[in-house]
Amino acid sequence: MQRFDSVGGDLVAGTAVRATIISHQPWGVMAQVLGHETVGASADAGVIDSPSGAPRALPEEYPSVGVQVEAVVQEIRRYHPPAWIRLTMRAADLRELSWPCGCCGQPTILSPGGDGVTVDVRSSDGPGCASFAAHRSCLADRLDPDFNGDRARVVAVGRNPPPLARDGIESGAVGAFG
């Protein structure tokens, strides 16, 4: 089985990236994310700041073709091929990307230091990946209380280095299930 859903696997919503604008479209821009040129990427006009104050950037306000821009990964679609990166270039999102929590529906911050995580759901039955954002606390609260280790990891992942076991090896090392 060939899995297309691993493409761009090192990117998650809230990741800051640099992208090159490759074309203008009536609905927004096509882009290439540096380091991920084989994955399609785009930004809708609604997530490009409009100097005129319009709710969606006007075509003449799009970044020029060929220019590199700062952007934030808004979401990565890997449910069906091809994998696709949706970007936002809004200044507010560059500072702090907020997205609805899949558990409670309230906004969660996916930017570094925020209270949110991205959950990827995959199956061994075949390719495809569904993703959703969640507050760390919402996700941890929904795990079985007997899974203390998993609950602790949800709260700590990406924030704290893995704790050392008694033998001095990181408990998150390959083959360790503690």
Short mmCIF file of C-alpha atoms in Angstrom, two decimals:
data_model
loop_
_atom_site.label_atom_id
_atom_site.label_comp_id
_atom_site.label_asym_id
_atom_site.label_seq_id
_atom_site.Cartn_x
_atom_site.Cartn_y
_atom_site.Cartn_z
CA MET A 1 0.00 0.00 0.00
CA GLN A 2 1.34 3.40 -0.96
CA ARG A 3 0.62 6.17 1.54
CA PHE A 4 0.34 9.70 0.15
CA ASP A 5 -0.67 10.96 3.60
CA SER A 6 2.90 11.11 4.94
CA VAL A 7 3.75 14.00 2.58
CA GLY A 8 4.26 17.16 4.60
CA GLY A 9 4.04 15.13 7.79
CA ASP A 10 6.55 17.39 9.50
CA LEU A 11 4.19 20.37 9.13
CA VAL A 12 1.29 21.00 11.48
CA ALA A 13 -1.24 23.79 11.70
CA GLY A 14 0.36 26.81 13.33
CA THR A 15 3.81 26.22 11.79
CA ALA A 16 5.42 29.38 10.38
CA VAL A 17 6.81 28.87 6.87
CA ARG A 18 8.23 30.81 3.95
CA ALA A 19 6.50 30.37 0.62
CA THR A 20 7.02 31.57 -2.92
CA ILE A 21 3.94 32.87 -4.74
CA ILE A 22 3.70 30.96 -8.04
CA SER A 23 0.42 32.25 -9.51
CA HIS A 24 -2.63 34.41 -8.95
CA GLN A 25 -6.13 32.94 -9.14
CA PRO A 26 -9.52 34.68 -8.86
CA TRP A 27 -9.94 33.13 -5.37
CA GLY A 28 -6.36 33.75 -4.05
CA VAL A 29 -2.82 32.59 -4.73
CA MET A 30 -0.95 29.36 -5.41
CA ALA A 31 2.33 28.97 -3.55
CA GLN A 32 5.26 26.65 -2.94
CA VAL A 33 6.30 26.16 0.67
CA LEU A 34 10.09 26.20 0.90
CA GLY A 35 11.29 22.71 1.76
CA HIS A 36 7.95 21.22 0.69
CA GLU A 37 7.90 22.08 -3.01
CA THR A 38 6.27 18.76 -3.98
CA VAL A 39 3.13 19.52 -1.94
CA GLY A 40 0.54 21.87 -3.38
CA ALA A 41 -0.14 25.02 -1.38
CA SER A 42 -2.51 27.95 -1.61
CA ALA A 43 -3.92 30.91 0.29
CA ASP A 44 -7.49 32.07 -0.19
CA ALA A 45 -8.05 35.82 -0.63
CA GLY A 46 -9.87 35.78 2.73
CA VAL A 47 -6.60 34.96 4.54
CA ILE A 48 -4.50 37.63 2.80
CA ASP A 49 -4.57 41.05 4.46
CA SER A 50 -6.31 43.71 2.40
CA PRO A 51 -4.72 47.18 2.63
CA SER A 52 -7.99 48.63 1.29
CA GLY A 53 -9.88 47.15 4.24
CA ALA A 54 -11.96 44.77 2.13
CA PRO A 55 -12.89 41.51 3.90
CA ARG A 56 -10.99 39.60 1.18
CA ALA A 57 -7.82 40.81 -0.49
CA LEU A 58 -8.50 42.23 -3.93
CA PRO A 59 -6.54 40.64 -6.79
CA GLU A 60 -4.35 43.74 -7.10
CA GLU A 61 -3.47 43.34 -3.37
CA TYR A 62 -2.14 39.78 -3.75
CA PRO A 63 1.61 39.34 -3.21
CA SER A 64 3.48 39.47 -6.54
CA VAL A 65 4.29 36.25 -8.38
CA GLY A 66 7.86 35.18 -7.53
CA VAL A 67 8.01 36.95 -4.17
CA GLN A 68 8.69 35.02 -0.95
CA VAL A 69 6.23 35.62 1.87
CA GLU A 70 5.88 34.69 5.51
CA ALA A 71 2.89 32.45 6.06
CA VAL A 72 1.43 30.06 8.62
CA VAL A 73 0.10 26.59 7.90
CA GLN A 74 -3.65 26.84 8.47
CA GLU A 75 -4.31 23.19 7.70
CA ILE A 76 -2.94 20.26 5.76
CA ARG A 77 -5.43 18.18 3.83
CA ARG A 78 -4.40 14.55 3.48
CA TYR A 79 -7.75 12.80 3.35
CA HIS A 80 -7.63 12.22 -0.42
CA PRO A 81 -4.64 12.65 -2.73
CA PRO A 82 -3.01 14.94 -3.42
CA ALA A 83 -1.94 16.30 -0.04
CA TRP A 84 -2.52 20.05 0.10
CA ILE A 85 -1.30 22.85 2.39
CA ARG A 86 -3.66 25.74 3.11
CA LEU A 87 -1.80 28.84 4.18
CA THR A 88 -2.77 32.07 5.87
CA MET A 89 -0.85 35.31 5.37
CA ARG A 90 -2.92 37.50 7.70
CA ALA A 91 -0.70 39.47 10.05
CA ALA A 92 -2.90 38.45 13.00
CA ASP A 93 -2.44 34.75 12.14
CA LEU A 94 1.31 35.21 11.77
CA ARG A 95 1.31 36.39 15.40
CA GLU A 96 -1.16 33.80 16.70
CA LEU A 97 -3.18 31.23 14.74
CA SER A 98 -6.53 30.40 16.32
CA TRP A 99 -8.70 27.48 15.17
CA PRO A 100 -11.87 25.89 16.59
CA CYS A 101 -11.30 22.96 18.97
CA GLY A 102 -12.75 19.72 17.60
CA CYS A 103 -13.87 18.77 21.12
CA CYS A 104 -15.54 21.90 22.50
CA GLY A 105 -15.81 24.21 19.48
CA GLN A 106 -14.09 27.12 21.21
CA PRO A 107 -10.98 28.74 19.65
CA THR A 108 -7.63 27.18 20.51
CA ILE A 109 -4.22 28.71 19.79
CA LEU A 110 -2.10 26.52 17.50
CA SER A 111 0.91 28.85 17.37
CA PRO A 112 3.98 27.94 19.44
CA GLY A 113 3.23 28.40 23.14
CA GLY A 114 -0.52 28.07 22.53
CA ASP A 115 -2.98 25.77 24.22
CA GLY A 116 -3.81 23.71 21.13
CA VAL A 117 -2.55 20.60 19.38
CA THR A 118 -3.30 19.01 16.02
CA VAL A 119 -4.56 15.45 16.11
CA ASP A 120 -3.93 13.28 13.03
CA VAL A 121 -6.12 10.22 12.60
CA ARG A 122 -4.77 7.41 10.39
CA SER A 123 -5.69 3.80 9.78
CA SER A 124 -3.65 0.75 8.90
CA ASP A 125 -6.47 -0.18 6.49
CA GLY A 126 -5.40 2.37 3.91
CA PRO A 127 -4.10 5.85 3.19
CA GLY A 128 -5.76 9.05 4.21
CA CYS A 129 -5.39 11.26 7.23
CA ALA A 130 -8.06 13.30 8.97
CA SER A 131 -6.86 16.08 11.24
CA PHE A 132 -8.45 18.32 13.81
CA ALA A 133 -7.33 20.89 16.33
CA ALA A 134 -8.03 20.50 20.03
CA HIS A 135 -7.21 22.18 23.31
CA ARG A 136 -4.64 20.05 25.11
CA SER A 137 -6.93 19.97 28.13
CA CYS A 138 -10.03 18.96 26.09
CA LEU A 139 -8.17 16.06 24.51
CA ALA A 140 -6.56 14.94 27.77
CA ASP A 141 -9.93 15.10 29.56
CA ARG A 142 -11.47 12.79 26.96
CA LEU A 143 -8.83 10.07 27.42
CA ASP A 144 -9.49 7.20 29.78
CA PRO A 145 -8.28 8.23 33.25
CA ASP A 146 -6.40 4.92 33.47
CA PHE A 147 -4.15 6.08 30.61
CA ASN A 148 -2.19 8.46 32.83
CA GLY A 149 0.90 8.33 30.63
CA ASP A 150 -1.04 9.24 27.50
CA ARG A 151 -2.86 12.06 29.28
CA ALA A 152 0.46 13.47 30.52
CA ARG A 153 1.99 13.23 27.03
CA VAL A 154 -0.94 15.12 25.45
CA VAL A 155 -0.40 17.96 27.89
CA ALA A 156 3.40 17.96 27.43
CA VAL A 157 4.06 17.06 23.77
CA GLY A 158 6.14 19.72 22.09
CA ARG A 159 6.52 21.68 25.31
CA ASN A 160 8.73 19.61 27.57
CA PRO A 161 11.64 17.31 26.78
CA PRO A 162 10.82 13.65 27.42
CA PRO A 163 11.65 12.66 31.00
CA LEU A 164 14.65 10.44 31.60
CA ALA A 165 14.03 6.93 32.82
CA ARG A 166 16.05 5.49 35.69
CA ASP A 167 18.65 4.18 33.21
CA GLY A 168 19.18 7.69 31.76
CA ILE A 169 17.45 6.93 28.44
CA GLU A 170 14.61 9.16 27.29
CA SER A 171 11.31 7.46 28.01
CA GLY A 172 10.07 8.52 24.56
CA ALA A 173 12.87 6.64 22.80
CA VAL A 174 12.05 4.10 20.09
CA GLY A 175 10.80 0.92 21.66
CA ALA A 176 9.94 2.56 24.98
CA PHE A 177 6.28 2.46 25.91
CA GLY A 178 6.50 3.95 29.42
#
